[in-house]
Short mmCIF file of C-alpha atoms in Angstrom, two decimals:
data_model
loop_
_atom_site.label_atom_id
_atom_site.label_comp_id
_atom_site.label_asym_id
_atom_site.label_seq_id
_atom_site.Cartn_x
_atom_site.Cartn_y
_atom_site.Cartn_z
CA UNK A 1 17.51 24.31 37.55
CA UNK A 2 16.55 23.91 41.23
CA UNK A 3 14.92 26.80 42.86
CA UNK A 4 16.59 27.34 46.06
CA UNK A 5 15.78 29.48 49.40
CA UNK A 6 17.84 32.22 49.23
CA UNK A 7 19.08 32.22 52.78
CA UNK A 8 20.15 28.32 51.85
CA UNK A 9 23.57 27.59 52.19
CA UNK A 10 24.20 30.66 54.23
CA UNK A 11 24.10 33.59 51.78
CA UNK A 12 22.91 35.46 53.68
CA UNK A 13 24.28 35.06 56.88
CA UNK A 14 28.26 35.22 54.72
CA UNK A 15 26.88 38.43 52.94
CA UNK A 16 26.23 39.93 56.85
CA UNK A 17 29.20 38.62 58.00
CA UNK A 18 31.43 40.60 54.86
CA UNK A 19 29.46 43.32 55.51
CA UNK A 20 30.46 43.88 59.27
CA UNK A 21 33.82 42.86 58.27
CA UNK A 22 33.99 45.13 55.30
CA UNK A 23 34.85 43.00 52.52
CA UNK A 24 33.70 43.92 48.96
CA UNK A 25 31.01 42.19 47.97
CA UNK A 26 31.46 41.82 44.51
CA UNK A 27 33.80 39.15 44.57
CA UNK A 28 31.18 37.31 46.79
CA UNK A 29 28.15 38.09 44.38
CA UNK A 30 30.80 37.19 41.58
CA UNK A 31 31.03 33.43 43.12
CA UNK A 32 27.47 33.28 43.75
CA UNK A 33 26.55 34.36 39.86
CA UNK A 34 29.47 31.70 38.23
CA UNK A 35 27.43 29.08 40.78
CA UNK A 36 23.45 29.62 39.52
CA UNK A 37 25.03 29.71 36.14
CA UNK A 38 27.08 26.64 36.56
CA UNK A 39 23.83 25.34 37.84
CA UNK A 40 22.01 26.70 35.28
CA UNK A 41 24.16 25.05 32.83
CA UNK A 42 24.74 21.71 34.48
CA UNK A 43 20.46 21.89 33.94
CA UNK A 44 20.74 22.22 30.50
CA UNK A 45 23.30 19.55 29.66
CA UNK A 46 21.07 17.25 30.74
CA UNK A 47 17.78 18.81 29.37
CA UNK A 48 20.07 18.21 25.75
CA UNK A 49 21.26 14.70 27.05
CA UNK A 50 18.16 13.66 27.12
CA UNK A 51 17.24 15.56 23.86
CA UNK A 52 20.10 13.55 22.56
CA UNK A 53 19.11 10.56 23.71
CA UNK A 54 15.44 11.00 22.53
CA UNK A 55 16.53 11.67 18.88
CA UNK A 56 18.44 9.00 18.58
CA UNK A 57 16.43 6.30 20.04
CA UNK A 58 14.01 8.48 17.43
CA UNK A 59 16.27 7.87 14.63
CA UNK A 60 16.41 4.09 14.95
CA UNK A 61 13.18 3.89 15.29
CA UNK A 62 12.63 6.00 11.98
CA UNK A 63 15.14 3.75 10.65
CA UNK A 64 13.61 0.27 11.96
CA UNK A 65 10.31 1.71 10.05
CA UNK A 66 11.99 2.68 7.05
CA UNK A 67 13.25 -0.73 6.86
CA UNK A 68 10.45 -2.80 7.66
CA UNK A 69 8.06 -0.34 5.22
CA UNK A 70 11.17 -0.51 2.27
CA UNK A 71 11.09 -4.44 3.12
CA UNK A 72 6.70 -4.56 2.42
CA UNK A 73 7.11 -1.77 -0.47
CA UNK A 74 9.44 -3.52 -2.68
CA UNK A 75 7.28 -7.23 -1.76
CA UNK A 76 4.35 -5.03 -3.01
CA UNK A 77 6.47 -3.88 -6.35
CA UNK A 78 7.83 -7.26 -7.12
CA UNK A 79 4.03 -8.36 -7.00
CA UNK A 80 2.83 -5.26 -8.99
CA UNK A 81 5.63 -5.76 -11.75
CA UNK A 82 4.75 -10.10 -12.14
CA UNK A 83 1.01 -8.45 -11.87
CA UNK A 84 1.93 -6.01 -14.75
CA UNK A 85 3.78 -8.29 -16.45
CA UNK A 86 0.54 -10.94 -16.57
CA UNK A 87 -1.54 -7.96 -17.28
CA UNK A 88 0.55 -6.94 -20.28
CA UNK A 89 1.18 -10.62 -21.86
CA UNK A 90 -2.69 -10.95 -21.58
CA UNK A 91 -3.18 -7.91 -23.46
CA UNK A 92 -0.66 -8.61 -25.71
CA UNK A 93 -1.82 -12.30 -26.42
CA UNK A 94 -5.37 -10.06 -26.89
CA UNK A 95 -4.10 -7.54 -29.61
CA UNK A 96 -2.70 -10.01 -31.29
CA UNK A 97 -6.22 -11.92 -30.90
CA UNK A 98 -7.66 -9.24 -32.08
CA UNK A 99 -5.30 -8.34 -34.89
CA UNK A 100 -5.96 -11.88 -36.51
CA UNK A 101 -9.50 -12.19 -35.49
CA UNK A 102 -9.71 -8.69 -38.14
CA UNK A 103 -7.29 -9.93 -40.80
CA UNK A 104 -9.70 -13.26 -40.96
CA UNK A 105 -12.68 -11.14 -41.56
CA UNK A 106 -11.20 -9.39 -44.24
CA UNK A 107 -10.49 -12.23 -45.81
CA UNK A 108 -13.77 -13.58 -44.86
CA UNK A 109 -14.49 -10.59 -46.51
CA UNK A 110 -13.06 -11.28 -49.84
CA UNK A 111 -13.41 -14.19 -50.17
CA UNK A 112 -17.45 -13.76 -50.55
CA UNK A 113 -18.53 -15.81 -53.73
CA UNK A 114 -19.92 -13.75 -56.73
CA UNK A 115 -23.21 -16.28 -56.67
CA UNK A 116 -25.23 -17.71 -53.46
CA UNK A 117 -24.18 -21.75 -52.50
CA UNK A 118 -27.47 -22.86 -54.12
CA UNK A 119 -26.35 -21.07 -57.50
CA UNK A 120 -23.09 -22.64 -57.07
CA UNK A 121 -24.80 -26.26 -56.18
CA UNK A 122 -26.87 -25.96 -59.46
CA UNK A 123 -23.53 -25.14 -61.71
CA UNK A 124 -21.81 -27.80 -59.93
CA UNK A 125 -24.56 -30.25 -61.26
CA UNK A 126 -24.65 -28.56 -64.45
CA UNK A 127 -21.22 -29.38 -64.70
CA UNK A 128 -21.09 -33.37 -63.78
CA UNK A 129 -23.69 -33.49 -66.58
CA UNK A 130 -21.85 -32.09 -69.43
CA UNK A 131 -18.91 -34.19 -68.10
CA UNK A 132 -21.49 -37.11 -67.68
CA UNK A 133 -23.00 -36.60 -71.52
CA UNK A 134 -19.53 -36.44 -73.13
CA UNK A 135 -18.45 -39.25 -71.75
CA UNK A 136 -21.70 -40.95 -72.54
CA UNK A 137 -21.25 -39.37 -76.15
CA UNK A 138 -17.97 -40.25 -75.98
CA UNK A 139 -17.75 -43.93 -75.02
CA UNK A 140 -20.81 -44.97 -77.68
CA UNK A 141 -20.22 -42.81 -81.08
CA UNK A 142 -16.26 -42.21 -80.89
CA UNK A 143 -15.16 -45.27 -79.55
CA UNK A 144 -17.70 -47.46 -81.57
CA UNK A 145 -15.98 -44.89 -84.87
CA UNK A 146 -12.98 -45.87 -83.60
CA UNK A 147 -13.15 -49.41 -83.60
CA UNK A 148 -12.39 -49.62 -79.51
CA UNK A 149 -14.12 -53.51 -78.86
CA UNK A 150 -12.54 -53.57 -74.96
CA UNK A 151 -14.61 -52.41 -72.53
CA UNK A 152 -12.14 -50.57 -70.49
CA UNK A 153 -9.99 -48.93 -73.42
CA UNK A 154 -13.21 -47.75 -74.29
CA UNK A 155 -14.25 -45.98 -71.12
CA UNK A 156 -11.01 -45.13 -70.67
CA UNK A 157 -10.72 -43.00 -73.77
CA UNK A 158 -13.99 -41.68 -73.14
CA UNK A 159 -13.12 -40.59 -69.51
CA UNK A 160 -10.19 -39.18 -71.05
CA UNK A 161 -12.13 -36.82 -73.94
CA UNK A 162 -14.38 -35.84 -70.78
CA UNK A 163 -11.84 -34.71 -68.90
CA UNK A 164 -11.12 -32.24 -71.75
CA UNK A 165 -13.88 -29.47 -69.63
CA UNK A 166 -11.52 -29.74 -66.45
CA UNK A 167 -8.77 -28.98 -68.84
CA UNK A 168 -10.43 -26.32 -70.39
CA UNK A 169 -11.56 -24.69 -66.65
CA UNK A 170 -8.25 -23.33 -65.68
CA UNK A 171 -8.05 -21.76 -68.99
CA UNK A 172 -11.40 -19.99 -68.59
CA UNK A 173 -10.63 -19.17 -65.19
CA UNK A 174 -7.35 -17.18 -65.99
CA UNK A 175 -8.81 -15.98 -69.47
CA UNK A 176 -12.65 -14.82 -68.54
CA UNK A 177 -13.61 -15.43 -65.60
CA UNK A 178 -10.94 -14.34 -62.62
CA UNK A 179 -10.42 -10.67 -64.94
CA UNK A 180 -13.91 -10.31 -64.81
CA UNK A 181 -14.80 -10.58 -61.00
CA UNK A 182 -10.75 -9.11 -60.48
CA UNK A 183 -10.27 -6.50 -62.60
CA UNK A 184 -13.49 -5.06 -63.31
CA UNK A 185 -11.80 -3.04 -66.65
CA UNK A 186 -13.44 -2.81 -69.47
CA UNK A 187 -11.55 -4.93 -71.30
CA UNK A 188 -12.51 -7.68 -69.01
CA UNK A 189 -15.88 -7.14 -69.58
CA UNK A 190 -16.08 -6.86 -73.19
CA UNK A 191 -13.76 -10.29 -73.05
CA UNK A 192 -16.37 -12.00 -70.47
CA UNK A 193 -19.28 -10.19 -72.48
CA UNK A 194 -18.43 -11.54 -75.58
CA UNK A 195 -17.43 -15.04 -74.61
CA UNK A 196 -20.41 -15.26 -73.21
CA UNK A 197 -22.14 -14.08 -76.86
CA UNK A 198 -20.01 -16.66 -78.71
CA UNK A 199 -21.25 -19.20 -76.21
CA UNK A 200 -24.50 -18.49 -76.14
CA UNK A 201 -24.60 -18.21 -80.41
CA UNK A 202 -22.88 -21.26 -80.56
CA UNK A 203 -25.14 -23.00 -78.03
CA UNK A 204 -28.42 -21.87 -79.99
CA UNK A 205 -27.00 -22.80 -83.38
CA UNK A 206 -25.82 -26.53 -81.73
CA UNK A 207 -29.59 -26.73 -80.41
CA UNK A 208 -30.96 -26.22 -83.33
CA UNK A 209 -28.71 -28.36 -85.27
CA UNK A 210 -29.59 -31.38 -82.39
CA UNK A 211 -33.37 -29.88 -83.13
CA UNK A 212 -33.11 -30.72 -86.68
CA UNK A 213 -31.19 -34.01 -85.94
CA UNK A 214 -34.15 -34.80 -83.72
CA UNK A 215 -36.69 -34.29 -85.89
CA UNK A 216 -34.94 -36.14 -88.72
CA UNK A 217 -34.42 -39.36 -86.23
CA UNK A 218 -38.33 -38.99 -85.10
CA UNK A 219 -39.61 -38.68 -89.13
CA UNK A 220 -37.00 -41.67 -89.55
CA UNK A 221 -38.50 -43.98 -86.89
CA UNK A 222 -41.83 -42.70 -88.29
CA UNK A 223 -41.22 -43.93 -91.47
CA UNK A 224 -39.71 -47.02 -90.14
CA UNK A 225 -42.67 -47.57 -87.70
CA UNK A 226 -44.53 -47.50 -91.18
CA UNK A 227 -42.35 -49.35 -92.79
CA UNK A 228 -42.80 -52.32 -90.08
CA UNK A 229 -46.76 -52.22 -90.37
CA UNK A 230 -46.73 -53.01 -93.54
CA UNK A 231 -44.07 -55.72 -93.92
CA UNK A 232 -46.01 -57.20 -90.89
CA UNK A 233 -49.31 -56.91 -93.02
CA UNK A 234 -47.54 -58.38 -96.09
CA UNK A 235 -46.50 -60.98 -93.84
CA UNK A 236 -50.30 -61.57 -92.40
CA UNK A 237 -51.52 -61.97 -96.38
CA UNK A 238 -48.59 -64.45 -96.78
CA UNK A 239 -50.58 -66.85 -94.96
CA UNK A 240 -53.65 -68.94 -95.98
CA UNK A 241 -56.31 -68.13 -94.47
CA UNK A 242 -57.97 -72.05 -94.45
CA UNK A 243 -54.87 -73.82 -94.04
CA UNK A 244 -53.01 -71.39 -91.98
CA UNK A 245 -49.50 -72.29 -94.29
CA UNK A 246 -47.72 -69.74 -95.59
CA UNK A 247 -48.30 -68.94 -99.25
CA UNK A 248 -45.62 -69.18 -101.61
CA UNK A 249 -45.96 -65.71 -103.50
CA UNK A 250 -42.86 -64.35 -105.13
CA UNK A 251 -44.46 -60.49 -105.29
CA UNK A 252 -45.41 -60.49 -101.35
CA UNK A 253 -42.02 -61.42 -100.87
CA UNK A 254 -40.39 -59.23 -102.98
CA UNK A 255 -42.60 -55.87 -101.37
CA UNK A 256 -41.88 -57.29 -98.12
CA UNK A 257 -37.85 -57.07 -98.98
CA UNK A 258 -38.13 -53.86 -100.71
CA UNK A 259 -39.89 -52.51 -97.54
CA UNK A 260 -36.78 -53.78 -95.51
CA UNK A 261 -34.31 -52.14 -97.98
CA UNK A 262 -36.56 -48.94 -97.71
CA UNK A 263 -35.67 -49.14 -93.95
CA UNK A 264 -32.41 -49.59 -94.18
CA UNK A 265 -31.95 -46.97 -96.47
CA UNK A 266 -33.61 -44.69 -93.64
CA UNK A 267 -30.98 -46.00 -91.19
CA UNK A 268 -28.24 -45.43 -93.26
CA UNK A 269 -29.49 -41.47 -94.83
CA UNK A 270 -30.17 -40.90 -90.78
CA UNK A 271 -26.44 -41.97 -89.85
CA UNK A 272 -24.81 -40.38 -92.73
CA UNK A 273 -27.09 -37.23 -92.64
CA UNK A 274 -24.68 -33.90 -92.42
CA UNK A 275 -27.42 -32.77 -89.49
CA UNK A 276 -26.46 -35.72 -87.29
CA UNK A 277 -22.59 -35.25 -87.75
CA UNK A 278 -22.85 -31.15 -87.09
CA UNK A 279 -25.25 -32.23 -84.00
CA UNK A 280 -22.32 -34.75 -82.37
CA UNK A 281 -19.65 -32.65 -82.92
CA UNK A 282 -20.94 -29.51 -81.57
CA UNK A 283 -22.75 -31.18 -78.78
CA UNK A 284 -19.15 -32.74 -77.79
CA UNK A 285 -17.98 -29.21 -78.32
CA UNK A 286 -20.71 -27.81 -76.47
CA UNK A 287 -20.51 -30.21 -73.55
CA UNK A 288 -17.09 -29.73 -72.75
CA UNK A 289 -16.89 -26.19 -73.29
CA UNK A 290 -20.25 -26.01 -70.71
CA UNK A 291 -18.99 -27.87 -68.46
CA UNK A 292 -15.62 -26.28 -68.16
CA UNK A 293 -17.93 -22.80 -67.96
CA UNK A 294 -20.12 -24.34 -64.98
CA UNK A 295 -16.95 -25.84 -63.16
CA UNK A 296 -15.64 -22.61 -63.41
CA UNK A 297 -18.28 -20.99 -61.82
CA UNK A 298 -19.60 -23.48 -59.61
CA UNK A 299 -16.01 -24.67 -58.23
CA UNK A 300 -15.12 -20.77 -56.91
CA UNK A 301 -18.28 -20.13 -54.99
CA UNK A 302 -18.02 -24.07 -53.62
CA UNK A 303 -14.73 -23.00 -52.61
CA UNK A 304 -15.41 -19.70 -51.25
CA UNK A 305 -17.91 -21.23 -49.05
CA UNK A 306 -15.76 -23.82 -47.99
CA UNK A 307 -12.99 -21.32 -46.94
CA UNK A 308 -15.32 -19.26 -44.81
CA UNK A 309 -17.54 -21.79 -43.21
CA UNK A 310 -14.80 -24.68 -43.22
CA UNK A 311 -11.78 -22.89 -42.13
CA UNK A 312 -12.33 -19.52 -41.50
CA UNK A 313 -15.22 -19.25 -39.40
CA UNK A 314 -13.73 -22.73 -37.44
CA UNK A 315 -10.79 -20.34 -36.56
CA UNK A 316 -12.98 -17.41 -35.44
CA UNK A 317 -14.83 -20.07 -32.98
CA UNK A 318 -11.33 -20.68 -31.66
CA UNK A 319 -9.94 -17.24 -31.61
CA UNK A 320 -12.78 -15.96 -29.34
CA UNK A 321 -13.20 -19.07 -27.08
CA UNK A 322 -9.76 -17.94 -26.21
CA UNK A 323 -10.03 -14.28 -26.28
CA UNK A 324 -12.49 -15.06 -23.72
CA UNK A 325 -10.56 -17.30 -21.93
CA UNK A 326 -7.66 -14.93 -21.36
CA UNK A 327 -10.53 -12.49 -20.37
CA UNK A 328 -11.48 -14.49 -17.70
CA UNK A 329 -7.63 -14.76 -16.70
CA UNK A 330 -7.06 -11.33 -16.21
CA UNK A 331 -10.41 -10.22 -13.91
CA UNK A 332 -8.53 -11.53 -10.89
CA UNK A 333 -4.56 -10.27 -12.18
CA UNK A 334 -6.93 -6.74 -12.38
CA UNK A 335 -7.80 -7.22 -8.83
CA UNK A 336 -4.24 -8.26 -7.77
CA UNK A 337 -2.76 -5.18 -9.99
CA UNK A 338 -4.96 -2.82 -8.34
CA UNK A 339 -4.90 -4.01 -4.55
CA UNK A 340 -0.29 -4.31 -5.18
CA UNK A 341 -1.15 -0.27 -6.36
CA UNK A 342 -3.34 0.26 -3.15
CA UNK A 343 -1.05 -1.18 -0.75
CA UNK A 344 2.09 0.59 -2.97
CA UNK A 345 0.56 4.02 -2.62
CA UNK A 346 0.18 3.74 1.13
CA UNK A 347 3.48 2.30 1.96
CA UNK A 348 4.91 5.34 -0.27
CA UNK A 349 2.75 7.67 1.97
CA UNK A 350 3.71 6.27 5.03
CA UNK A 351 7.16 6.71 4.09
CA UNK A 352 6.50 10.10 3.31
CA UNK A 353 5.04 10.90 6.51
CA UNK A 354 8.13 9.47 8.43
CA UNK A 355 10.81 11.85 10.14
CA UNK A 356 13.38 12.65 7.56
CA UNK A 357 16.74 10.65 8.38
CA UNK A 358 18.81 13.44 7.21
CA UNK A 359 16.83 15.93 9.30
CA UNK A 360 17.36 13.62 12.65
CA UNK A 361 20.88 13.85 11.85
CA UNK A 362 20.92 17.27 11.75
CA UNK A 363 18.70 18.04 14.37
CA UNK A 364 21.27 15.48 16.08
CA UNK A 365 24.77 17.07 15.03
CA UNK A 366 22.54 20.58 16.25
CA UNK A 367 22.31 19.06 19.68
CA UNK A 368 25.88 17.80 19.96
CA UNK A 369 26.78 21.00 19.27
CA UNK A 370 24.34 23.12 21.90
CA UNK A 371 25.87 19.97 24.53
CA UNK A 372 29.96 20.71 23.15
CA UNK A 373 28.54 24.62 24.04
CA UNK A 374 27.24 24.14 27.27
CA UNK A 375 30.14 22.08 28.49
CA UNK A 376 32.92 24.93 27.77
CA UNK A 377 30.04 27.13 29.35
CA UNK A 378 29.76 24.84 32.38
CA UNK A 379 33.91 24.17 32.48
CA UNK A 380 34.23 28.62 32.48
CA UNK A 381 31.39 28.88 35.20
CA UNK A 382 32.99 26.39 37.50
CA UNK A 383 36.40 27.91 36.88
CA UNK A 384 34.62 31.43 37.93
CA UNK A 385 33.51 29.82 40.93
CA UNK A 386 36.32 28.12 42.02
CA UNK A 387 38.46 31.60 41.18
CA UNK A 388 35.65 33.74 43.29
CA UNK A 389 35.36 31.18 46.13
CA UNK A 390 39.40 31.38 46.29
CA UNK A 391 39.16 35.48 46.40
CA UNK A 392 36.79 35.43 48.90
CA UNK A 393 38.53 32.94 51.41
CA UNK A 394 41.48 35.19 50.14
CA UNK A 395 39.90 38.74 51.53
CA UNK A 396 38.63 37.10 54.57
CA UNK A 397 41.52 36.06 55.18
CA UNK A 398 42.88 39.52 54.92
CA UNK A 399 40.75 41.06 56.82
CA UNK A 400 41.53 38.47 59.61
CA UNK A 401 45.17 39.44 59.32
CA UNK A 402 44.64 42.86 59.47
CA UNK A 403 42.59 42.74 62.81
CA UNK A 404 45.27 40.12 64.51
CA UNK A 405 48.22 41.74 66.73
CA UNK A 406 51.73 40.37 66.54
CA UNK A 407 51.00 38.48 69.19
CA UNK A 408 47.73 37.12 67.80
CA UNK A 409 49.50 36.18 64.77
CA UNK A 410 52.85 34.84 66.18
CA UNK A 411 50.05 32.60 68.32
CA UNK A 412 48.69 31.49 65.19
CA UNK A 413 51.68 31.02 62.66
CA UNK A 414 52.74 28.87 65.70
CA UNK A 415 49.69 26.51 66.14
CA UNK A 416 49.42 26.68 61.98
CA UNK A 417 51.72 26.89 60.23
CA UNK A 418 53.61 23.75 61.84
CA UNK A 419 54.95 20.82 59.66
CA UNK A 420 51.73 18.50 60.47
CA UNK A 421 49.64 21.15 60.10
CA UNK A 422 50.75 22.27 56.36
CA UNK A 423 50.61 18.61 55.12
CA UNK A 424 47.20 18.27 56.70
CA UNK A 425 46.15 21.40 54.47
CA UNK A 426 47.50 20.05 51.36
CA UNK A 427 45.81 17.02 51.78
CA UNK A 428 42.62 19.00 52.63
CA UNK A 429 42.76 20.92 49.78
CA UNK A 430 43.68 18.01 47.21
CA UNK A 431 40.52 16.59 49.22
CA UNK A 432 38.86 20.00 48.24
CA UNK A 433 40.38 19.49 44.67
CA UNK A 434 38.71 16.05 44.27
CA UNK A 435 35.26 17.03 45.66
CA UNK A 436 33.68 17.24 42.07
CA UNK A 437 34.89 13.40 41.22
CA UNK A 438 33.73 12.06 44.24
CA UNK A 439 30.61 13.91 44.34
CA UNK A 440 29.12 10.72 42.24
CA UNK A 441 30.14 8.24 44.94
CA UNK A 442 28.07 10.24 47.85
CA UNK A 443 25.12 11.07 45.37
CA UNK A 444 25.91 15.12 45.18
CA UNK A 445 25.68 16.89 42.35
CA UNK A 446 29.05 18.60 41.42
CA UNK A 447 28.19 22.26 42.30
CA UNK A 448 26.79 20.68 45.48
CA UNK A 449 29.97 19.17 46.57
CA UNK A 450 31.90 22.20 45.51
CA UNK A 451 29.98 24.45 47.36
CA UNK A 452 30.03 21.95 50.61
CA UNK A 453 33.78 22.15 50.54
CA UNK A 454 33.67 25.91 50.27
CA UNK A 455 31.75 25.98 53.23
CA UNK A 456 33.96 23.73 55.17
CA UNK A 457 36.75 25.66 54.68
CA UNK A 458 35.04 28.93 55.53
CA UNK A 459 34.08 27.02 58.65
CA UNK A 460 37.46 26.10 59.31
CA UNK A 461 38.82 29.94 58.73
CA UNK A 462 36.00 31.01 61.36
CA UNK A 463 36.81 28.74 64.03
#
């Protein structure tokens, strides 16, 4: 509100003036109150106006940032979540790395070969050369026994009776061998315990059997070697020793055939001798029971070694060339994830910070309401005044009457109260009426113009 002098607008001299005419001066000091208020009031509409207006160019503002920081927060989720999402199929593809890199160790793991590779190199051989010595055996005693004069039937039945030991392997496998490294019971072992006893019996008695046979087939070529010297000497006393022509002596060349029949005889007590059949059929026995044993040790640890260095470990190579690879991956989807969190966390903080919405509103529906206030305030003041400036003019114009004579007042009605006159008061009064509206047009505020006409009209009472 507008300080004013208080002598401005002639308070003071109107207060005098009532006093020496003797008017009350409350209904003076009434209009004067109703017109600082109204003032007063008129102040504080537009204090709240602009209150108004500030809040709500406030609350679009708060509303353009809430959009624009919504619009960069969910950019910054949609790139967190397809961060995330990376993040998690990475880890997922590692776990799942991981869960087979473990299961192939554990089968790494069991599959570890009872023996070392060299072990299982040196059975292997062991093995081709039982095969190799049945089938020998085979191809020159049983198909020669057997009459076999083609080449190829031959070999082919003797590949055939070799072949017996890879027969016999899966049946040692299932029967001695896989129980004993398996299992572990004790039946198992006293199975694989005394197989191996029977073998080993039966492989001492079949060398010494093939011992014997030796010896008797070294004592026969002895004799034979014998034999020959002295058919050769009978031979060399045959011949004349002048003439150099053989001599015609019935009893050199009867020794000499006798020594030949004596040879012969050797030949045939070696072939039929019960040693040398016990010593091929055991050693046929032998070999293919041997080498089904050594194929069935050899062939496990060959394999074993073949599944972890072949195939296993070629799958481990793989398995962390990738796992490494998808490491690599996710160092920058890490950085991404954690500068989308960064920028997330301060977008949700500056939204936090921001003016409420709902509290704008209020504070705006608040103001509305203080403005709604102040209007019915400002429309009751300016009735006051209008009512108080009327009572005033009113007792002044009393007192006037009171002072006048008939004749005074017969003067006046006369020069007043004419036809003219009354319509030219109406109109001044509708003029009066109107002062607030048109206050705008001359650039006066409202209780300026309303207290200008007051003044006129005093003025016009005076004079």
């Amino acid at each position: 509100m507008n300080e004013q002098n208080p002598n401005q607008g002639g308070d003071f001299q109107h207060g005098y003036s009532s006093g020496i005419e003797g008017i009350d001066r409350q209904v003076y000091e009434a209009y004067l109150s109703s017109n600082v208020n109204h003032d007063w009031v008129i102040d504080r509409i537009n204090t709240k106006r602009e209150e108004l207006s500030s809040v709500k160019n406030k609350q679009q503002e708060t509303i353009r940032q809430h959009k624009t920081a919504y619009d960069k927060l969910q950019n910054e989720v949609m790139g967190l979540n397809n961060a995330a999402k990376k993040v998690q199929d990475s880890e997922k593809s590692i776990a799942e790395i991981d869960s087979i890199t473990e299961e192939l160790r554990e089968k790494r793991a069991s599959k570890a070969p009872s023996y070392s590779l060299v072990a299982g190199l040196i059975f292997l051989a062991a093995g081709i050369s039982f095969i190799a010595g049945d089938l020998i055996i085979s191809h020159e005693i049983v198909a020669y026994a057997l009459n076999i004069r083609n080449s190829n039937e031959a070999w082919a039945f003797a590949i055939g009776l070799a072949m017996l030991s890879i027969l016999l392997k899966p049946a040692y496998d299932r029967l001695v061998e896989e129980p004993y490294h398996k299992n572990e019971t004790p039946k198992a072992r006293s199975r694989y315990a005394g197989f191996k006893l029977v073998l080993s019996i039966f492989a001492i008695v079949t060398l010494i059997i093939l011992g014997w046979f030796r010896y008797e087939a070294y004592r026969t070529d002895k004799l034979k070697e014998a034999i020959n010297k002295s058919v050769k000497n009978l031979q060399l006393n045959a011949v004349d020793p002048l003439t150099g022509a053989p001599v015609n002596s019935p009893e050199l060349t009867n020794k000499i055939e006798e020594a030949l029949r004596n040879s012969d005889q050797l030949n045939l007590d070696l072939v039929n001798s019960p040693w040398a059949l016990l010593s091929f059929v055991m050693s046929g026995v032998l070999f293919a029971i041997a080498g089904a044993v050594s194929l069935g040790m050899a062939l496990p640890v060959l394999q074993g070694f073949w599944y972890r260095w072949l195939q296993i470990d070629p799958k481990l190579w793989r398995l962390r060339r990738r796992r490494k690879r998808i490491l690599k991956q996710m160092e920058p989807l890490q950085e991404t994830l954690t500068a989308h969190l960064t920028q997330k966390s301060i977008l949700e903080n500056d939204i936090a910070v921001m003016p409420a919405l709902e509290e704008l509103k209020q504070e705006e529906a608040k103001i509305k309401a203080e403005i709604e206030s102040l209007e019915a305030e400002r429309k009751q003041t300016l009735t006051d005044t209008r009512v108080h400036s009327y009572g005033d003019g009113y007792a002044h114009g009393q007192v006037s009457r009171d002072v006048m004579g008939e004749e005074e007042y017969d003067a006046w009605r006369n020069s007043h109260l004419t036809v003219s006159n009354l319509a030219l008061r109406a109109k001044s009064n509708a003029s009066a009426d109107r002062a607030v509206p048109r206050s705008r047009a001359t650039g006066m505020r409202p209780h300026q113009a309303i207290r200008k006409a007051i003044t006129d009209r005093f003025d016009e009472n005076n004079s």
